[in-house]
């Protein structure tokens, strides 16, 4: 179909609209497959593209305009002495947000079911109605397509720039995508920042963000907050009438990451892209497109956790062969460095230069974690208890002055410290049936990493590594670039694609927050890109954190949260570190279920697990890949209870010693529950179990007197028989939780 | 020796000093080996390091202070909203130019003779007296050493930052090295610019620079002039009392390139380093040092051409095996694209994307220069006339939209256009005894080049290339970086060192001007880094240009000037191009002698040489490596006459058909002379020839009625017998010159 729209309405009158009103001329509508969501689109009398979204009779997004400002194409003064930093010499920005007419609207529908390589479920339905609007700016004779995809649980839309004579190469000064909120919603937010996502969440009304921002901005080794009302996506909100709205983006490729800047008078969010070193937001060549901008809207928090909106908006898997991609349960020589008990560095030299510093002739500091003896001790424990891999950080030279020095040639990624025998340790691990996991901290010296990446991956091939944890701590080199700009987003994907050529899986920390790219590139098995467990050793994290992340950070992909801390008072491990882990031990177990990831770490030290082998059993039993997930109870900032069914038959889960023993089958279902700082008793049904069968549930719960501050390691383990008809009532202590493993019995 | 200097003099009183005055207390002196140059150093009462230089009784540099401003080490406001571009958040800059005391002065002498892998002579004497002054800034307890090396023809000094507790990592805001001139000298200058050196020279008094700057700044695809009185080095000056002063730098490694900003009231130059994307001038880690700052001072212009100051201040050759490094005489499929007769691109598509654009299915534009037939034609001619190599540009995909688009993935450096059979053409060339020369235009997309450089050099290995011409046209990516900043200087050397691993020689165009690094890395056989012959096809270059370059650009290393144009009216080649080559044909021949390079091109098309095979004979005969050079006559901006003796016995010069024919030996000596826009008759002696032997000189001279504008291709060739007692008087037309080849006869 093709038609010319009549432009009869103004934004003002559009603002008055809602689903109940009759649809005036010039307004295009699109409904979700179940009819619950309704999108409307028009062009205002100023020629501004404008959309709004309703959920049944409730407004989700009020009429909001779309568009861009481009860098002026008319050059400014030819010689701008002293302006070498500036956005000059360029003229006025090009308006690409008004003066449009809609020339063409194409509608379609799509419905398919696909199977992820790994995930929360074995099959995902991708079902949406689509509307693509072709817009022409007559003053410039330039075209833009806005493509909307409406799902039952939310909206995705993106800008597309088709091949055309008058718009080929262009530079984005700012994207002007607006999201007008219908009320002063409750939001769970972290400060908008071009360089870090490692903030604790704040729960507040939108109108309270400005006042709370100063206290919300805590320190990081690289951070660039940009506005007193700037926040990050995925942003989870709740309306007073019970809608759960989530704004994020999907398929962030060759573009800069979007933040949200709030006009807290009108409660309108405007997109704010991450700038490059000169302040520009994106370099484009048509034909091209932006990532999807997403607005999830559901009437139950559990539906938000069940949503696959972000994954569905990404492209299918780009790899033919994915047989080499496997979920990983691992331990690491890591927590002892994070807590300060041992060091990444081999010496205490204040300054080193790779190539000239003589390590073999240097004085060891005696506290180097990645030494042969210690690594063997971890290998022994991890292998005995059936883990897949062991991460070792601080294995390579350069850690003496790696951070905060803006050091270009900071690591070579191939030279081990003298006390790390890379050949012997890999052989020792392989002989015991596990692999070592590689670590590439780049210190954000990205040119240096790319110069060495072929040799670094080659070293991994040589010694049998198939997974790498990479890190981007500190300010980016090239200097002036930001962690979430187009330049760096290009790099992160470059590293993932190159790794795929080597059949290497990537877990990138401090990289841009995921936007579902793991569907297309499933060797991206993890990211940190949020405040992880490490902060429990840096002063602690508020208990509600783990009840929020699944609604926000995890919407885009799995997080390497590194749970499993059993020793909550860090000073018992390192007397110099007085930080406390704000979580009960049962809560730590629950995270293996509530914080979905195909890459799960048992982050604590072997000696701490040895002190609680009964509880450690759950970590050994729990699966890392799932055929089915049930979101039993959820409220952001308060509590989450999830049940998941192991994809890999439990009998083949090699973390269980009695594997294959018919008399005692391995668990098939796992339930995890977490609460915030408030104690609460939750009740749920086992109706997810197969009717008519008998099961034994092993319950790892907080003790009655457990408390995340004063009695964090108090837990009780019990077993009971359950069927699909059973219900369970269970107490969660402040900062607590519970974990349940369920095995079928004869 | 160790002593504490008394600080009794002020800069003001120091300003009154010259060599005649008695040396007051607190002043350290250093004399050149022949006593002609005298350096004085003191610390002013403000604790500013201060030096001055005299040549016999004439001041070269009046008392001038030394030092730095560092980026403030005290952080500024923690969160600078919207300041993501700026030099914030950092506090006041650290003063590292005052408050010093001189703690220690160490003197030494050095005298060695070394042999370059290639050069203007087979042996170079490196003879200097040295003085190293250790300075301590008590307020910060930081140390700096200023090391002076005084040669008979000039001064070199550099800053050294030894390993110390209070200064390890630091950022340079500006280097404050001053050069106070003693008069309003005549200078041959080009505008100071962070991104281009391709300017025509202006001859003027220092005081006239400001007024002439606007007309001196001509357009370039990437340019960032920084000041109305900013000029580039090497800056050649002449004093009214006949001194020739030249300011430049040597051994530019891991530092940003220095420009000179003139205070034209006091006639004091201050160093201006090239900034990075954030405006900072250098990231340093002690122990480290700056490049050498050089001040050449001689009383005869010919001594300036004979000076090896810059080479001597560089480190010895870094390579064990240099047998693979050979001077190269080459032709190219190049001038026809430069003049616009043919194209680098295979199609006329406006926009391409590597990987998705289908070239095999695209429409050729029919004007692609690097096609199999045309390349074979060049190979036939170049091989027949004994050239070593043939450059082919435009052989690889991506040229359709390579320039001015800030395109990241612009070339892959390995995929030929459909009409360039890389395998067959290399085999064809090798069968005829010559090699093809590779071309890597990067379009200044440097991350992209580094990502592909291993594969690109690998392709060269595969097909037998051993030399690459690289290019850096347009603004740098990473965006905001400049061609001459620390970031790019690091890259240029990275590419040269990597090439050495492949035994590849590098000729980098648009790279930073050379500073003698070819001594240390002799596979850097050429640079453009100045306004080359190509500009004769872009509107022309003034005739005096070639009488200035040997005093300026060539001081740092050889230039791939690409001489040898025989057809001066470009429109006879490409009717659409009305540019004229401002040179006579004889002048073009002379350039092979006057513009020293181990890499010499015969830049014109075969058909133009075929029209003048008698003159072309000189290009075939002339050597490209020398055992001896004599600078017979020289005045910057006016004329240069140089005689050189072939290092390779002419009988082994395979460009001569009768090679080895005893009856007619090949030329051993070559003389070249060039003049500016003025005609002049020069006279010189042949006393450089071996006494008692007989020689035949073949003279290629301007015809009487020759003129670079109106009758450029009028030349006369004559021969005469000469001995060491002979003298020659020869006429040079406006924009003209002459060339002489001299062979011994029986």
mmCIF file of N, CA and C in Angstrom, chain A residues 78-82 84-85 87 168-169 194 217-219 223-228 275-279 283 285-288 350-353 401 405-408 447 450-451 454 477-482 487 490-491 494, chain B residues 78-82 84-85 87 168-169 194 217-219 223-228 275-279 283 285-288 350-353 401 405-408 447 450-451 454 477-482 487 490-491 494:
data_model
loop_
_atom_site.group_PDB
_atom_site.id
_atom_site.type_symbol
_atom_site.label_atom_id
_atom_site.label_comp_id
_atom_site.label_asym_id
_atom_site.label_seq_id
_atom_site.Cartn_x
_atom_site.Cartn_y
_atom_site.Cartn_z
ATOM 1 N N UNK A 78 37.484 29.088 7.641
ATOM 2 C CA UNK A 78 38.451 28.129 7.118
ATOM 3 C C UNK A 78 39.578 27.851 8.120
ATOM 4 N N UNK A 79 40.072 28.899 8.752
ATOM 5 C CA UNK A 79 41.162 28.711 9.699
ATOM 6 C C UNK A 79 40.732 29.184 11.071
ATOM 7 N N UNK A 80 40.555 28.229 11.952
ATOM 8 C CA UNK A 80 40.084 28.561 13.292
ATOM 9 C C UNK A 80 41.253 28.402 14.240
ATOM 10 N N UNK A 81 42.096 29.411 14.313
ATOM 11 C CA UNK A 81 43.278 29.316 15.159
ATOM 12 C C UNK A 81 42.894 28.947 16.580
ATOM 13 N N UNK A 82 43.591 27.970 17.120
ATOM 14 C CA UNK A 82 43.353 27.598 18.511
ATOM 15 C C UNK A 82 42.099 26.776 18.706
ATOM 16 N N UNK A 84 41.536 23.771 17.723
ATOM 17 C CA UNK A 84 41.806 22.391 17.322
ATOM 18 C C UNK A 84 40.979 21.404 18.134
ATOM 19 N N UNK A 85 40.485 21.813 19.285
ATOM 20 C CA UNK A 85 39.653 20.909 20.083
ATOM 21 C C UNK A 85 38.208 20.939 19.641
ATOM 22 N N UNK A 87 34.385 21.800 17.836
ATOM 23 C CA UNK A 87 33.518 21.218 16.827
ATOM 24 C C UNK A 87 33.638 22.051 15.546
ATOM 25 N N UNK A 168 24.457 10.815 2.148
ATOM 26 C CA UNK A 168 25.278 9.604 2.118
ATOM 27 C C UNK A 168 26.167 9.575 3.358
ATOM 28 N N UNK A 169 27.103 10.517 3.439
ATOM 29 C CA UNK A 169 27.965 10.609 4.619
ATOM 30 C C UNK A 169 27.451 11.734 5.486
ATOM 31 N N UNK A 194 29.112 8.482 30.468
ATOM 32 C CA UNK A 194 29.713 8.010 29.215
ATOM 33 C C UNK A 194 30.778 6.941 29.434
ATOM 34 N N UNK A 217 26.023 9.709 42.345
ATOM 35 C CA UNK A 217 27.281 9.628 41.605
ATOM 36 C C UNK A 217 28.413 9.280 42.553
ATOM 37 N N UNK A 218 28.798 8.027 42.565
ATOM 38 C CA UNK A 218 29.910 7.569 43.385
ATOM 39 C C UNK A 218 31.130 7.388 42.487
ATOM 40 N N UNK A 219 32.293 7.286 43.089
ATOM 41 C CA UNK A 219 33.531 7.305 42.315
ATOM 42 C C UNK A 219 33.797 6.070 41.485
ATOM 43 N N UNK A 223 34.894 7.972 34.747
ATOM 44 C CA UNK A 223 33.473 8.318 34.771
ATOM 45 C C UNK A 223 33.257 9.705 34.188
ATOM 46 N N UNK A 224 32.178 9.841 33.455
ATOM 47 C CA UNK A 224 31.807 11.102 32.844
ATOM 48 C C UNK A 224 30.292 11.265 32.885
ATOM 49 N N UNK A 225 29.772 11.631 34.052
ATOM 50 C CA UNK A 225 28.333 11.932 34.106
ATOM 51 C C UNK A 225 28.073 13.184 33.272
ATOM 52 N N UNK A 226 26.916 13.287 32.670
ATOM 53 C CA UNK A 226 26.724 14.369 31.695
ATOM 54 C C UNK A 226 25.587 15.312 32.031
ATOM 55 N N UNK A 227 24.762 14.967 33.019
ATOM 56 C CA UNK A 227 23.611 15.827 33.309
ATOM 57 C C UNK A 227 23.069 15.528 34.692
ATOM 58 N N UNK A 228 22.498 16.531 35.322
ATOM 59 C CA UNK A 228 21.891 16.341 36.646
ATOM 60 C C UNK A 228 20.616 15.519 36.574
ATOM 61 N N UNK A 275 29.320 10.981 23.119
ATOM 62 C CA UNK A 275 30.124 11.728 22.141
ATOM 63 C C UNK A 275 31.487 11.086 21.897
ATOM 64 N N UNK A 276 32.108 11.484 20.788
ATOM 65 C CA UNK A 276 33.492 11.073 20.560
ATOM 66 C C UNK A 276 34.428 12.152 21.116
ATOM 67 N N UNK A 277 35.709 12.033 20.812
ATOM 68 C CA UNK A 277 36.700 12.942 21.408
ATOM 69 C C UNK A 277 36.462 14.393 21.002
ATOM 70 N N UNK A 278 35.764 14.601 19.893
ATOM 71 C CA UNK A 278 35.492 15.963 19.437
ATOM 72 C C UNK A 278 34.077 16.412 19.767
ATOM 73 N N UNK A 279 33.294 15.531 20.381
ATOM 74 C CA UNK A 279 31.942 15.897 20.765
ATOM 75 C C UNK A 279 30.870 15.446 19.791
ATOM 76 N N UNK A 283 29.289 8.860 13.159
ATOM 77 C CA UNK A 283 29.702 9.024 11.764
ATOM 78 C C UNK A 283 28.998 7.950 10.945
ATOM 79 N N UNK A 285 27.273 6.362 7.148
ATOM 80 C CA UNK A 285 27.289 6.251 5.692
ATOM 81 C C UNK A 285 26.060 5.476 5.265
ATOM 82 N N UNK A 286 25.150 6.149 4.545
ATOM 83 C CA UNK A 286 23.941 5.478 4.069
ATOM 84 C C UNK A 286 24.313 4.486 2.974
ATOM 85 N N UNK A 287 23.604 3.358 2.822
ATOM 86 C CA UNK A 287 22.467 2.963 3.634
ATOM 87 C C UNK A 287 22.900 2.484 5.024
ATOM 88 N N UNK A 288 22.193 2.944 6.038
ATOM 89 C CA UNK A 288 22.519 2.554 7.407
ATOM 90 C C UNK A 288 21.305 2.765 8.303
ATOM 91 N N UNK A 350 57.255 0.635 41.369
ATOM 92 C CA UNK A 350 56.277 1.707 41.163
ATOM 93 C C UNK A 350 56.001 1.950 39.685
ATOM 94 N N UNK A 351 56.970 1.601 38.852
ATOM 95 C CA UNK A 351 56.870 1.915 37.426
ATOM 96 C C UNK A 351 57.618 0.857 36.637
ATOM 97 N N UNK A 352 57.000 0.328 35.610
ATOM 98 C CA UNK A 352 57.673 -0.653 34.756
ATOM 99 C C UNK A 352 57.491 -0.261 33.294
ATOM 100 N N UNK A 353 58.412 -0.742 32.472
ATOM 101 C CA UNK A 353 58.280 -0.556 31.026
ATOM 102 C C UNK A 353 58.460 -1.913 30.357
ATOM 103 N N UNK A 401 51.902 -1.058 37.311
ATOM 104 C CA UNK A 401 51.432 0.332 37.138
ATOM 105 C C UNK A 401 50.376 0.392 36.026
ATOM 106 N N UNK A 405 47.284 5.474 34.816
ATOM 107 C CA UNK A 405 48.476 6.183 34.336
ATOM 108 C C UNK A 405 48.326 6.611 32.874
ATOM 109 N N UNK A 406 47.211 6.294 32.250
ATOM 110 C CA UNK A 406 47.037 6.542 30.817
ATOM 111 C C UNK A 406 48.249 6.020 30.054
ATOM 112 N N UNK A 407 48.613 4.787 30.385
ATOM 113 C CA UNK A 407 49.819 4.166 29.837
ATOM 114 C C UNK A 407 49.468 3.424 28.547
ATOM 115 N N UNK A 408 50.118 3.785 27.475
ATOM 116 C CA UNK A 408 49.784 3.223 26.163
ATOM 117 C C UNK A 408 50.195 1.746 26.076
ATOM 118 N N UNK A 447 44.241 0.769 21.438
ATOM 119 C CA UNK A 447 45.147 0.567 20.299
ATOM 120 C C UNK A 447 46.147 -0.516 20.656
ATOM 121 N N UNK A 450 44.505 -3.935 20.400
ATOM 122 C CA UNK A 450 44.294 -4.384 19.019
ATOM 123 C C UNK A 450 45.615 -4.744 18.342
ATOM 124 N N UNK A 451 46.696 -4.046 18.716
ATOM 125 C CA UNK A 451 47.997 -4.390 18.133
ATOM 126 C C UNK A 451 48.434 -5.784 18.560
ATOM 127 N N UNK A 454 45.907 -10.453 17.931
ATOM 128 C CA UNK A 454 46.145 -11.684 17.167
ATOM 129 C C UNK A 454 47.098 -12.596 17.928
ATOM 130 N N UNK A 477 42.072 4.938 25.857
ATOM 131 C CA UNK A 477 43.087 5.403 24.901
ATOM 132 C C UNK A 477 42.706 4.782 23.570
ATOM 133 N N UNK A 478 42.359 5.510 22.495
ATOM 134 C CA UNK A 478 42.658 6.909 22.223
ATOM 135 C C UNK A 478 41.943 7.872 23.172
ATOM 136 N N UNK A 479 42.756 8.785 23.731
ATOM 137 C CA UNK A 479 42.295 9.695 24.765
ATOM 138 C C UNK A 479 41.201 10.615 24.251
ATOM 139 N N UNK A 480 40.192 10.775 25.076
ATOM 140 C CA UNK A 480 39.060 11.603 24.693
ATOM 141 C C UNK A 480 37.871 10.765 24.234
ATOM 142 N N UNK A 481 38.146 9.533 23.804
ATOM 143 C CA UNK A 481 37.032 8.637 23.484
ATOM 144 C C UNK A 481 36.432 8.118 24.790
ATOM 145 N N UNK A 482 35.175 7.711 24.715
ATOM 146 C CA UNK A 482 34.471 7.210 25.890
ATOM 147 C C UNK A 482 34.115 5.727 25.729
ATOM 148 N N UNK A 487 33.216 4.587 18.562
ATOM 149 C CA UNK A 487 34.582 4.055 18.403
ATOM 150 C C UNK A 487 34.773 2.793 19.218
ATOM 151 N N UNK A 490 32.500 -0.198 18.271
ATOM 152 C CA UNK A 490 33.100 -0.873 17.123
ATOM 153 C C UNK A 490 34.190 -1.838 17.602
ATOM 154 N N UNK A 491 34.978 -1.409 18.559
ATOM 155 C CA UNK A 491 36.062 -2.268 19.071
ATOM 156 C C UNK A 491 35.533 -3.517 19.782
ATOM 157 N N UNK A 494 34.499 -5.933 17.321
ATOM 158 C CA UNK A 494 35.692 -6.402 16.592
ATOM 159 C C UNK A 494 36.366 -7.530 17.369
ATOM 160 N N UNK B 78 35.233 17.553 40.415
ATOM 161 C CA UNK B 78 35.120 16.115 40.163
ATOM 162 C C UNK B 78 34.199 15.820 38.987
ATOM 163 N N UNK B 79 33.088 16.520 38.897
ATOM 164 C CA UNK B 79 32.157 16.273 37.812
ATOM 165 C C UNK B 79 31.948 17.546 37.024
ATOM 166 N N UNK B 80 32.483 17.559 35.816
ATOM 167 C CA UNK B 80 32.381 18.757 34.983
ATOM 168 C C UNK B 80 31.352 18.474 33.905
ATOM 169 N N UNK B 81 30.097 18.652 34.218
ATOM 170 C CA UNK B 81 29.040 18.334 33.266
ATOM 171 C C UNK B 81 29.270 19.076 31.961
ATOM 172 N N UNK B 82 29.169 18.343 30.865
ATOM 173 C CA UNK B 82 29.292 18.974 29.556
ATOM 174 C C UNK B 82 30.722 19.303 29.184
ATOM 175 N N UNK B 84 33.096 17.246 28.492
ATOM 176 C CA UNK B 84 33.753 16.028 28.026
ATOM 177 C C UNK B 84 34.804 16.320 26.968
ATOM 178 N N UNK B 85 34.734 17.474 26.336
ATOM 179 C CA UNK B 85 35.735 17.824 25.329
ATOM 180 C C UNK B 85 36.981 18.424 25.960
ATOM 181 N N UNK B 87 39.927 20.211 28.579
ATOM 182 C CA UNK B 87 41.140 19.812 29.273
ATOM 183 C C UNK B 87 40.818 19.585 30.749
ATOM 184 N N UNK B 168 57.116 10.609 37.682
ATOM 185 C CA UNK B 168 57.147 9.373 36.889
ATOM 186 C C UNK B 168 56.216 9.517 35.684
ATOM 187 N N UNK B 169 54.919 9.606 35.944
ATOM 188 C CA UNK B 169 53.956 9.805 34.855
ATOM 189 C C UNK B 169 53.555 11.276 34.851
ATOM 190 N N UNK B 194 49.393 21.639 12.220
ATOM 191 C CA UNK B 194 49.423 20.334 12.889
ATOM 192 C C UNK B 194 49.134 19.174 11.933
ATOM 193 N N UNK B 217 48.946 30.523 3.682
ATOM 194 C CA UNK B 217 48.124 29.348 4.018
ATOM 195 C C UNK B 217 47.234 29.006 2.829
ATOM 196 N N UNK B 218 47.653 27.999 2.085
ATOM 197 C CA UNK B 218 46.864 27.527 0.955
ATOM 198 C C UNK B 218 46.160 26.233 1.360
ATOM 199 N N UNK B 219 45.172 25.835 0.606
ATOM 200 C CA UNK B 219 44.311 24.729 1.024
ATOM 201 C C UNK B 219 44.977 23.365 0.987
ATOM 202 N N UNK B 223 44.265 20.303 7.324
ATOM 203 C CA UNK B 223 45.202 21.339 7.761
ATOM 204 C C UNK B 223 44.683 22.021 9.013
ATOM 205 N N UNK B 224 45.625 22.323 9.911
ATOM 206 C CA UNK B 224 45.304 22.997 11.160
ATOM 207 C C UNK B 224 46.407 23.980 11.497
ATOM 208 N N UNK B 225 46.406 25.140 10.820
ATOM 209 C CA UNK B 225 47.362 26.171 11.213
ATOM 210 C C UNK B 225 47.006 26.641 12.616
ATOM 211 N N UNK B 226 47.997 27.055 13.381
ATOM 212 C CA UNK B 226 47.706 27.318 14.796
ATOM 213 C C UNK B 226 48.018 28.742 15.247
ATOM 214 N N UNK B 227 48.689 29.517 14.399
ATOM 215 C CA UNK B 227 49.063 30.862 14.854
ATOM 216 C C UNK B 227 49.409 31.724 13.653
ATOM 217 N N UNK B 228 49.174 33.017 13.785
ATOM 218 C CA UNK B 228 49.515 33.949 12.709
ATOM 219 C C UNK B 228 51.024 34.130 12.561
ATOM 220 N N UNK B 275 49.179 19.154 19.566
ATOM 221 C CA UNK B 275 48.289 18.639 20.617
ATOM 222 C C UNK B 275 47.623 17.324 20.218
ATOM 223 N N UNK B 276 47.107 16.630 21.221
ATOM 224 C CA UNK B 276 46.287 15.453 20.924
ATOM 225 C C UNK B 276 44.816 15.890 20.874
ATOM 226 N N UNK B 277 43.914 14.917 20.821
ATOM 227 C CA UNK B 277 42.493 15.242 20.629
ATOM 228 C C UNK B 277 41.927 16.058 21.781
ATOM 229 N N UNK B 278 42.598 15.996 22.938
ATOM 230 C CA UNK B 278 42.116 16.751 24.087
ATOM 231 C C UNK B 278 42.926 18.017 24.329
ATOM 232 N N UNK B 279 43.916 18.242 23.495
ATOM 233 C CA UNK B 279 44.718 19.461 23.635
ATOM 234 C C UNK B 279 46.014 19.267 24.391
ATOM 235 N N UNK B 283 52.287 12.518 26.639
ATOM 236 C CA UNK B 283 52.131 11.647 27.803
ATOM 237 C C UNK B 283 53.454 10.939 28.036
ATOM 238 N N UNK B 285 56.469 8.909 30.624
ATOM 239 C CA UNK B 285 56.788 8.055 31.765
ATOM 240 C C UNK B 285 58.296 8.038 31.944
ATOM 241 N N UNK B 286 58.760 8.592 33.055
ATOM 242 C CA UNK B 286 60.196 8.608 33.322
ATOM 243 C C UNK B 286 60.678 7.190 33.653
ATOM 244 N N UNK B 287 61.913 6.821 33.291
ATOM 245 C CA UNK B 287 62.892 7.664 32.615
ATOM 246 C C UNK B 287 62.556 7.853 31.137
ATOM 247 N N UNK B 288 62.681 9.082 30.691
ATOM 248 C CA UNK B 288 62.381 9.379 29.292
ATOM 249 C C UNK B 288 63.056 10.692 28.892
ATOM 250 N N UNK B 350 29.384 6.500 -6.253
ATOM 251 C CA UNK B 350 29.580 7.614 -5.332
ATOM 252 C C UNK B 350 29.924 7.143 -3.925
ATOM 253 N N UNK B 351 29.517 5.925 -3.626
ATOM 254 C CA UNK B 351 29.691 5.411 -2.264
ATOM 255 C C UNK B 351 29.833 3.895 -2.327
ATOM 256 N N UNK B 352 30.832 3.377 -1.640
ATOM 257 C CA UNK B 352 31.009 1.917 -1.592
ATOM 258 C C UNK B 352 31.208 1.486 -0.146
ATOM 259 N N UNK B 353 30.907 0.218 0.108
ATOM 260 C CA UNK B 353 31.173 -0.365 1.420
ATOM 261 C C UNK B 353 31.918 -1.674 1.208
ATOM 262 N N UNK B 401 35.375 6.353 -2.817
ATOM 263 C CA UNK B 401 34.977 7.384 -1.839
ATOM 264 C C UNK B 401 35.995 7.438 -0.695
ATOM 265 N N UNK B 405 35.797 11.714 3.602
ATOM 266 C CA UNK B 405 34.532 11.216 4.153
ATOM 267 C C UNK B 405 34.668 10.777 5.611
ATOM 268 N N UNK B 406 35.880 10.895 6.162
ATOM 269 C CA UNK B 406 36.140 10.377 7.519
ATOM 270 C C UNK B 406 35.612 8.956 7.632
ATOM 271 N N UNK B 407 35.969 8.161 6.629
ATOM 272 C CA UNK B 407 35.456 6.788 6.517
ATOM 273 C C UNK B 407 36.395 5.841 7.249
ATOM 274 N N UNK B 408 35.881 5.113 8.197
ATOM 275 C CA UNK B 408 36.716 4.252 9.043
ATOM 276 C C UNK B 408 37.246 3.052 8.250
ATOM 277 N N UNK B 447 43.423 3.371 12.661
ATOM 278 C CA UNK B 447 43.025 2.116 13.326
ATOM 279 C C UNK B 447 42.784 1.054 12.269
ATOM 280 N N UNK B 450 46.105 -0.262 10.957
ATOM 281 C CA UNK B 450 46.790 -1.157 11.898
ATOM 282 C C UNK B 450 46.068 -2.496 12.006
ATOM 283 N N UNK B 451 44.734 -2.478 11.867
ATOM 284 C CA UNK B 451 43.998 -3.746 11.917
ATOM 285 C C UNK B 451 44.363 -4.642 10.735
ATOM 286 N N UNK B 454 49.171 -6.437 9.236
ATOM 287 C CA UNK B 454 49.815 -7.756 9.151
ATOM 288 C C UNK B 454 49.431 -8.458 7.859
ATOM 289 N N UNK B 477 41.941 9.569 11.670
ATOM 290 C CA UNK B 477 41.053 8.769 12.514
ATOM 291 C C UNK B 477 41.960 7.891 13.349
ATOM 292 N N UNK B 478 42.000 7.969 14.681
ATOM 293 C CA UNK B 478 41.028 8.518 15.607
ATOM 294 C C UNK B 478 40.851 10.031 15.467
ATOM 295 N N UNK B 479 39.604 10.446 15.347
ATOM 296 C CA UNK B 479 39.253 11.822 15.053
ATOM 297 C C UNK B 479 39.693 12.742 16.189
ATOM 298 N N UNK B 480 40.262 13.871 15.787
ATOM 299 C CA UNK B 480 40.757 14.832 16.770
ATOM 300 C C UNK B 480 42.270 14.733 16.921
ATOM 301 N N UNK B 481 42.837 13.573 16.560
ATOM 302 C CA UNK B 481 44.297 13.472 16.555
ATOM 303 C C UNK B 481 44.830 14.188 15.317
ATOM 304 N N UNK B 482 46.089 14.609 15.408
ATOM 305 C CA UNK B 482 46.706 15.334 14.297
ATOM 306 C C UNK B 482 47.862 14.532 13.701
ATOM 307 N N UNK B 487 50.572 10.500 19.157
ATOM 308 C CA UNK B 487 49.825 9.304 18.748
ATOM 309 C C UNK B 487 50.243 8.838 17.365
ATOM 310 N N UNK B 490 53.935 7.774 16.984
ATOM 311 C CA UNK B 490 54.061 6.397 17.445
ATOM 312 C C UNK B 490 53.660 5.437 16.322
ATOM 313 N N UNK B 491 52.605 5.772 15.618
ATOM 314 C CA UNK B 491 52.134 4.895 14.536
ATOM 315 C C UNK B 491 53.138 4.795 13.392
ATOM 316 N N UNK B 494 55.811 2.559 14.321
ATOM 317 C CA UNK B 494 55.264 1.195 14.442
ATOM 318 C C UNK B 494 55.219 0.525 13.073
#
